[in-house]
Every structure is written in C-alpha cells, then in structure tokens.
Amino acid sequence: PIRTIRADFTSRMATRRANLPKFWKDQPQERIDRALELIQPTGSPFLDLCILKARFPSTAARFCTEELKVMPITDQVILPALRSSLVESWQGVRRDESRARYMLPSYEATDPKGCFVYRPILHWSVDDVFAIHRRHGVEPNPLYKLGMGRVGCMPCIMARKGEIKEIAKRFPEQIERVQEWERLVGLV
C-alpha cells in the first residue's frame, strides 16, 4: 500500500509563538503581534516551514529536503519499523544529478540499529531512465516533457533559470503563488 507522509510543523510553530515575545522584547508590540498572527499552520508544509524559519531555502541553505522529506519519513516510517525489523530504503537518485549525489555509495548502512539505503539507479544516465520507462510502457512525469529537470517541487529552489522561465510561461499561477508566499514570509 502507498502511504502519504507529510511534515507537520504545528507544534514547532506553537513553540515559536510561545518564545517569540521573550526573544523580541526590544521590538514594538505591534510587530510582535503581527508575527504571532502569521506564525500559524497554513495547510502547506513547505509554506509552514518557510514561515517557521522566516525565510525560504536557497542553494546555500537547502533545508527543505531534510525537513519536508527525510525527517518525516524517518520519524513516521523508518523509526517505527526499526523497532521490529531491519529497514532497507530504496532511493531513486542518480550520480549525474548533483555533485553531492555523485559521491554517494550504491549501498550503505545509515544507522547502526539496522537501517540501510540502496540506490539501484545511481549509475544510470537520464537516457537509461527514459529507456526503462519506454520498455515498460510507463509515461514519465509530464513536466519532463515540458523541459523541467526537477519535478519534486514546483518550482524547486534548485531549478535552472530556463526552468523558471518555462514555469512562468506555462504555469503563471505558480509564480503568483510563490510571490504571495514571499510576501507572507517577508512579513514574518
């Protein structure tokens, strides 16, 4: 069965709201009140994370993958499973996707208690990935056909300028959404 995992920052936001007046005691009360009003769950884990950190991720500070994918999967799936068995996580990453991924091993133990990571397509090229799609009659994510190189988030902070241009042209509502989110996070 497929299980959807979502990050939830509700309790961290409550802690931030509780601590904010102590840390901002030199700020005007109206600024504190406005921040307290804004530091609320929105229903979007990504936006909640940005509000919580009062900033967006960037190429220099990529906290989104860790906070939105790795930690929720670890907390909600891997750690509970490790109580009764070994866990092997299969990851569909390829070496040529990034410098960091180039250095990854195909198989590694990530936890002395029995968690292992297997990366079966690590050595594949992008052509290999699309060839296996064709061989098995699986349509790739349609965004790849629109020129996107990354399709996990819309838009990914690691997207190339050309991809952002294509998103703006084909999905202007996504750019408008990000502009609104930037405004909200800026207010925090």
PDB file of C-alpha atoms in Angstrom:
ATOM      1  CA  PRO A   1       0.000   0.000   0.000  1.00  0.00           C
ATOM      2  CA  ILE A   2       1.067   3.558  -0.695  1.00  0.00           C
ATOM      3  CA  ARG A   3       1.157   5.782   2.357  1.00  0.00           C
ATOM      4  CA  THR A   4       1.423   9.552   2.103  1.00  0.00           C
ATOM      5  CA  ILE A   5       3.773  11.173   4.596  1.00  0.00           C
ATOM      6  CA  ARG A   6       3.544  14.894   5.330  1.00  0.00           C
ATOM      7  CA  ALA A   7       5.663  17.116   7.509  1.00  0.00           C
ATOM      8  CA  ASP A   8       3.716  18.825  10.276  1.00  0.00           C
ATOM      9  CA  PHE A   9       5.125  21.956  11.886  1.00  0.00           C
ATOM     10  CA  THR A  10       2.146  22.710  14.133  1.00  0.00           C
ATOM     11  CA  SER A  11       3.936  22.044  17.436  1.00  0.00           C
ATOM     12  CA  ARG A  12       7.131  23.829  16.346  1.00  0.00           C
ATOM     13  CA  MET A  13       5.059  26.855  15.334  1.00  0.00           C
ATOM     14  CA  ALA A  14       3.345  26.833  18.737  1.00  0.00           C
ATOM     15  CA  THR A  15       6.767  26.764  20.440  1.00  0.00           C
ATOM     16  CA  ARG A  16       7.956  29.628  18.232  1.00  0.00           C
ATOM     17  CA  ARG A  17       4.858  31.675  19.092  1.00  0.00           C
ATOM     18  CA  ALA A  18       5.367  30.977  22.808  1.00  0.00           C
ATOM     19  CA  ASN A  19       9.042  32.006  22.700  1.00  0.00           C
ATOM     20  CA  LEU A  20       8.800  34.941  20.305  1.00  0.00           C
ATOM     21  CA  PRO A  21       7.890  37.625  22.902  1.00  0.00           C
ATOM     22  CA  LYS A  22      10.932  36.634  25.013  1.00  0.00           C
ATOM     23  CA  PHE A  23      13.329  36.932  22.069  1.00  0.00           C
ATOM     24  CA  TRP A  24      11.733  40.077  20.649  1.00  0.00           C
ATOM     25  CA  LYS A  25      11.327  42.002  23.909  1.00  0.00           C
ATOM     26  CA  ASP A  26      13.020  45.046  22.304  1.00  0.00           C
ATOM     27  CA  GLN A  27      10.567  45.073  19.357  1.00  0.00           C
ATOM     28  CA  PRO A  28       7.359  47.121  19.186  1.00  0.00           C
ATOM     29  CA  GLN A  29       4.338  45.189  20.427  1.00  0.00           C
ATOM     30  CA  GLU A  30       2.501  45.616  17.121  1.00  0.00           C
ATOM     31  CA  ARG A  31       5.376  43.864  15.287  1.00  0.00           C
ATOM     32  CA  ILE A  32       5.289  41.011  17.806  1.00  0.00           C
ATOM     33  CA  ASP A  33       1.505  40.744  17.485  1.00  0.00           C
ATOM     34  CA  ARG A  34       1.709  40.660  13.672  1.00  0.00           C
ATOM     35  CA  ALA A  35       4.358  37.913  13.713  1.00  0.00           C
ATOM     36  CA  LEU A  36       2.322  35.896  16.223  1.00  0.00           C
ATOM     37  CA  GLU A  37      -0.690  36.238  13.944  1.00  0.00           C
ATOM     38  CA  LEU A  38       1.297  34.985  10.936  1.00  0.00           C
ATOM     39  CA  ILE A  39       3.094  32.063  12.594  1.00  0.00           C
ATOM     40  CA  GLN A  40       0.157  29.695  12.112  1.00  0.00           C
ATOM     41  CA  PRO A  41      -0.196  26.460  10.110  1.00  0.00           C
ATOM     42  CA  THR A  42      -1.392  27.141   6.559  1.00  0.00           C
ATOM     43  CA  GLY A  43      -2.035  23.621   5.268  1.00  0.00           C
ATOM     44  CA  SER A  44       1.105  23.712   3.101  1.00  0.00           C
ATOM     45  CA  PRO A  45       4.097  22.053   4.791  1.00  0.00           C
ATOM     46  CA  PHE A  46       6.526  23.992   2.592  1.00  0.00           C
ATOM     47  CA  LEU A  47       4.968  27.367   3.395  1.00  0.00           C
ATOM     48  CA  ASP A  48       4.722  26.428   7.081  1.00  0.00           C
ATOM     49  CA  LEU A  49       8.438  25.579   7.101  1.00  0.00           C
ATOM     50  CA  CYS A  50       9.318  28.907   5.471  1.00  0.00           C
ATOM     51  CA  ILE A  51       7.137  30.801   7.964  1.00  0.00           C
ATOM     52  CA  LEU A  52       8.702  28.874  10.838  1.00  0.00           C
ATOM     53  CA  LYS A  53      12.229  29.717   9.668  1.00  0.00           C
ATOM     54  CA  ALA A  54      11.207  33.207   8.454  1.00  0.00           C
ATOM     55  CA  ARG A  55      12.977  32.557   5.155  1.00  0.00           C
ATOM     56  CA  PHE A  56      12.975  30.418   2.062  1.00  0.00           C
ATOM     57  CA  PRO A  57      15.512  27.693   1.376  1.00  0.00           C
ATOM     58  CA  SER A  58      18.304  28.610  -1.010  1.00  0.00           C
ATOM     59  CA  THR A  59      21.181  26.927  -2.772  1.00  0.00           C
ATOM     60  CA  ALA A  60      23.360  27.875   0.218  1.00  0.00           C
ATOM     61  CA  ALA A  61      20.819  26.702   2.827  1.00  0.00           C
ATOM     62  CA  ARG A  62      18.833  23.763   1.483  1.00  0.00           C
ATOM     63  CA  PHE A  63      16.779  22.763   4.490  1.00  0.00           C
ATOM     64  CA  CYS A  64      13.646  21.810   2.539  1.00  0.00           C
ATOM     65  CA  THR A  65      14.546  18.226   1.576  1.00  0.00           C
ATOM     66  CA  GLU A  66      15.681  17.360   5.096  1.00  0.00           C
ATOM     67  CA  GLU A  67      12.673  18.949   6.796  1.00  0.00           C
ATOM     68  CA  LEU A  68       9.968  18.004   4.290  1.00  0.00           C
ATOM     69  CA  LYS A  69      11.106  14.545   3.190  1.00  0.00           C
ATOM     70  CA  VAL A  70      13.926  12.953   5.180  1.00  0.00           C
ATOM     71  CA  MET A  71      12.767  13.770   8.723  1.00  0.00           C
ATOM     72  CA  PRO A  72       9.070  12.939   8.211  1.00  0.00           C
ATOM     73  CA  ILE A  73       9.887   9.604   6.549  1.00  0.00           C
ATOM     74  CA  THR A  74      12.414   8.823   9.275  1.00  0.00           C
ATOM     75  CA  ASP A  75      10.050   9.762  12.117  1.00  0.00           C
ATOM     76  CA  GLN A  76       6.828   8.331  10.693  1.00  0.00           C
ATOM     77  CA  VAL A  77       8.071   5.225   8.858  1.00  0.00           C
ATOM     78  CA  ILE A  78      11.669   4.189   9.483  1.00  0.00           C
ATOM     79  CA  LEU A  79      11.974   4.602  13.256  1.00  0.00           C
ATOM     80  CA  PRO A  80       8.693   2.772  13.987  1.00  0.00           C
ATOM     81  CA  ALA A  81       9.720  -0.043  11.601  1.00  0.00           C
ATOM     82  CA  LEU A  82      13.179  -0.332  13.208  1.00  0.00           C
ATOM     83  CA  ARG A  83      11.504  -1.372  16.471  1.00  0.00           C
ATOM     84  CA  SER A  84      10.634  -4.734  14.939  1.00  0.00           C
ATOM     85  CA  SER A  85      12.809  -5.259  11.849  1.00  0.00           C
ATOM     86  CA  LEU A  86      15.633  -4.113   9.624  1.00  0.00           C
ATOM     87  CA  VAL A  87      14.784  -1.367   7.129  1.00  0.00           C
ATOM     88  CA  GLU A  88      16.096  -1.006   3.604  1.00  0.00           C
ATOM     89  CA  SER A  89      15.255   2.298   1.931  1.00  0.00           C
ATOM     90  CA  TRP A  90      15.423   2.364  -1.856  1.00  0.00           C
ATOM     91  CA  GLN A  91      16.281   5.767  -3.308  1.00  0.00           C
ATOM     92  CA  GLY A  92      15.916   6.690  -6.979  1.00  0.00           C
ATOM     93  CA  VAL A  93      18.788   9.129  -7.230  1.00  0.00           C
ATOM     94  CA  ARG A  94      21.422   9.274  -9.947  1.00  0.00           C
ATOM     95  CA  ARG A  95      25.057  10.372  -9.720  1.00  0.00           C
ATOM     96  CA  ASP A  96      24.825  12.897 -12.522  1.00  0.00           C
ATOM     97  CA  GLU A  97      22.025  14.827 -10.769  1.00  0.00           C
ATOM     98  CA  SER A  98      24.395  16.687  -8.454  1.00  0.00           C
ATOM     99  CA  ARG A  99      27.904  16.813  -7.052  1.00  0.00           C
ATOM    100  CA  ALA A 100      26.665  15.543  -3.669  1.00  0.00           C
ATOM    101  CA  ARG A 101      24.880  12.590  -5.279  1.00  0.00           C
ATOM    102  CA  TYR A 102      27.984  11.771  -7.320  1.00  0.00           C
ATOM    103  CA  MET A 103      29.753  10.916  -4.060  1.00  0.00           C
ATOM    104  CA  LEU A 104      27.032   8.594  -2.728  1.00  0.00           C
ATOM    105  CA  PRO A 105      27.649   4.845  -2.468  1.00  0.00           C
ATOM    106  CA  SER A 106      25.195   2.407  -4.038  1.00  0.00           C
ATOM    107  CA  TYR A 107      24.581   0.735  -0.688  1.00  0.00           C
ATOM    108  CA  GLU A 108      25.252   1.880   2.845  1.00  0.00           C
ATOM    109  CA  ALA A 109      24.260   1.356   6.441  1.00  0.00           C
ATOM    110  CA  THR A 110      22.881   4.641   7.728  1.00  0.00           C
ATOM    111  CA  ASP A 111      22.011   3.564  11.247  1.00  0.00           C
ATOM    112  CA  PRO A 112      23.772   1.044  13.481  1.00  0.00           C
ATOM    113  CA  LYS A 113      20.346  -0.260  14.566  1.00  0.00           C
ATOM    114  CA  GLY A 114      19.595  -1.718  11.147  1.00  0.00           C
ATOM    115  CA  CYS A 115      18.723   0.916   8.540  1.00  0.00           C
ATOM    116  CA  PHE A 116      20.258   0.531   5.093  1.00  0.00           C
ATOM    117  CA  VAL A 117      19.991   2.617   1.923  1.00  0.00           C
ATOM    118  CA  TYR A 118      20.064   1.085  -1.544  1.00  0.00           C
ATOM    119  CA  ARG A 119      20.351   3.287  -4.639  1.00  0.00           C
ATOM    120  CA  PRO A 120      19.651   0.935  -7.564  1.00  0.00           C
ATOM    121  CA  ILE A 121      19.814   3.533 -10.375  1.00  0.00           C
ATOM    122  CA  LEU A 122      22.751   5.530  -9.033  1.00  0.00           C
ATOM    123  CA  HIS A 123      24.913   4.728 -12.097  1.00  0.00           C
ATOM    124  CA  TRP A 124      22.163   5.218 -14.667  1.00  0.00           C
ATOM    125  CA  SER A 125      22.112   8.063 -17.156  1.00  0.00           C
ATOM    126  CA  VAL A 126      18.988  10.106 -17.818  1.00  0.00           C
ATOM    127  CA  ASP A 127      18.686   8.179 -21.101  1.00  0.00           C
ATOM    128  CA  ASP A 128      18.680   4.903 -19.138  1.00  0.00           C
ATOM    129  CA  VAL A 129      15.792   6.202 -17.007  1.00  0.00           C
ATOM    130  CA  PHE A 130      13.653   7.152 -20.002  1.00  0.00           C
ATOM    131  CA  ALA A 131      14.562   3.883 -21.786  1.00  0.00           C
ATOM    132  CA  ILE A 132      13.226   1.821 -18.874  1.00  0.00           C
ATOM    133  CA  HIS A 133      10.048   3.927 -18.934  1.00  0.00           C
ATOM    134  CA  ARG A 134       9.582   3.116 -22.630  1.00  0.00           C
ATOM    135  CA  ARG A 135      10.427  -0.565 -22.143  1.00  0.00           C
ATOM    136  CA  HIS A 136       7.698  -0.948 -19.531  1.00  0.00           C
ATOM    137  CA  GLY A 137       5.159   1.406 -21.110  1.00  0.00           C
ATOM    138  CA  VAL A 138       5.322   3.887 -18.241  1.00  0.00           C
ATOM    139  CA  GLU A 139       4.769   7.546 -19.059  1.00  0.00           C
ATOM    140  CA  PRO A 140       7.308   9.799 -17.317  1.00  0.00           C
ATOM    141  CA  ASN A 141       6.113  12.792 -15.331  1.00  0.00           C
ATOM    142  CA  PRO A 142       4.691  15.154 -17.988  1.00  0.00           C
ATOM    143  CA  LEU A 143       6.749  18.041 -16.601  1.00  0.00           C
ATOM    144  CA  TYR A 144       9.896  16.404 -18.021  1.00  0.00           C
ATOM    145  CA  LYS A 145       8.374  16.723 -21.484  1.00  0.00           C
ATOM    146  CA  LEU A 146       7.895  20.435 -20.779  1.00  0.00           C
ATOM    147  CA  GLY A 147      11.626  20.911 -20.202  1.00  0.00           C
ATOM    148  CA  MET A 148      11.761  20.614 -16.409  1.00  0.00           C
ATOM    149  CA  GLY A 149      14.819  18.940 -14.926  1.00  0.00           C
ATOM    150  CA  ARG A 150      13.441  18.640 -11.380  1.00  0.00           C
ATOM    151  CA  VAL A 151       9.838  17.778 -10.672  1.00  0.00           C
ATOM    152  CA  GLY A 152       9.623  17.193  -6.917  1.00  0.00           C
ATOM    153  CA  CYS A 153       8.564  20.752  -6.049  1.00  0.00           C
ATOM    154  CA  MET A 154       7.032  23.479  -8.180  1.00  0.00           C
ATOM    155  CA  PRO A 155       9.315  25.297  -8.538  1.00  0.00           C
ATOM    156  CA  CYS A 156      12.340  23.697  -6.906  1.00  0.00           C
ATOM    157  CA  ILE A 157      14.819  26.162  -5.422  1.00  0.00           C
ATOM    158  CA  MET A 158      17.453  24.323  -7.441  1.00  0.00           C
ATOM    159  CA  ALA A 159      15.600  24.914 -10.745  1.00  0.00           C
ATOM    160  CA  ARG A 160      17.659  26.456 -13.510  1.00  0.00           C
ATOM    161  CA  LYS A 161      16.734  29.910 -14.828  1.00  0.00           C
ATOM    162  CA  GLY A 162      15.414  28.331 -18.016  1.00  0.00           C
ATOM    163  CA  GLU A 163      13.080  26.124 -15.996  1.00  0.00           C
ATOM    164  CA  ILE A 164      11.776  29.120 -14.039  1.00  0.00           C
ATOM    165  CA  LYS A 165      11.168  30.900 -17.354  1.00  0.00           C
ATOM    166  CA  GLU A 166       9.192  27.890 -18.627  1.00  0.00           C
ATOM    167  CA  ILE A 167       7.195  27.703 -15.400  1.00  0.00           C
ATOM    168  CA  ALA A 168       6.359  31.409 -15.651  1.00  0.00           C
ATOM    169  CA  LYS A 169       5.255  30.962 -19.258  1.00  0.00           C
ATOM    170  CA  ARG A 170       3.234  27.756 -18.797  1.00  0.00           C
ATOM    171  CA  PHE A 171       2.137  27.990 -15.171  1.00  0.00           C
ATOM    172  CA  PRO A 172       1.950  31.697 -14.265  1.00  0.00           C
ATOM    173  CA  GLU A 173      -0.263  30.861 -11.280  1.00  0.00           C
ATOM    174  CA  GLN A 174       2.714  29.056  -9.714  1.00  0.00           C
ATOM    175  CA  ILE A 175       4.837  32.203  -9.932  1.00  0.00           C
ATOM    176  CA  GLU A 176       1.971  34.238  -8.468  1.00  0.00           C
ATOM    177  CA  ARG A 177       1.668  31.716  -5.616  1.00  0.00           C
ATOM    178  CA  VAL A 178       5.378  31.988  -4.851  1.00  0.00           C
ATOM    179  CA  GLN A 179       5.176  35.794  -4.932  1.00  0.00           C
ATOM    180  CA  GLU A 180       2.353  35.698  -2.386  1.00  0.00           C
ATOM    181  CA  TRP A 181       4.284  33.262  -0.208  1.00  0.00           C
ATOM    182  CA  GLU A 182       7.354  35.528  -0.387  1.00  0.00           C
ATOM    183  CA  ARG A 183       5.165  38.404   0.784  1.00  0.00           C
ATOM    184  CA  LEU A 184       3.820  36.369   3.723  1.00  0.00           C
ATOM    185  CA  VAL A 185       7.221  35.067   4.784  1.00  0.00           C
ATOM    186  CA  GLY A 186       8.630  38.601   4.490  1.00  0.00           C
ATOM    187  CA  LEU A 187       6.001  39.831   6.918  1.00  0.00           C
ATOM    188  CA  VAL A 188       7.083  37.219   9.471  1.00  0.00           C
TER     189      VAL A 188
END
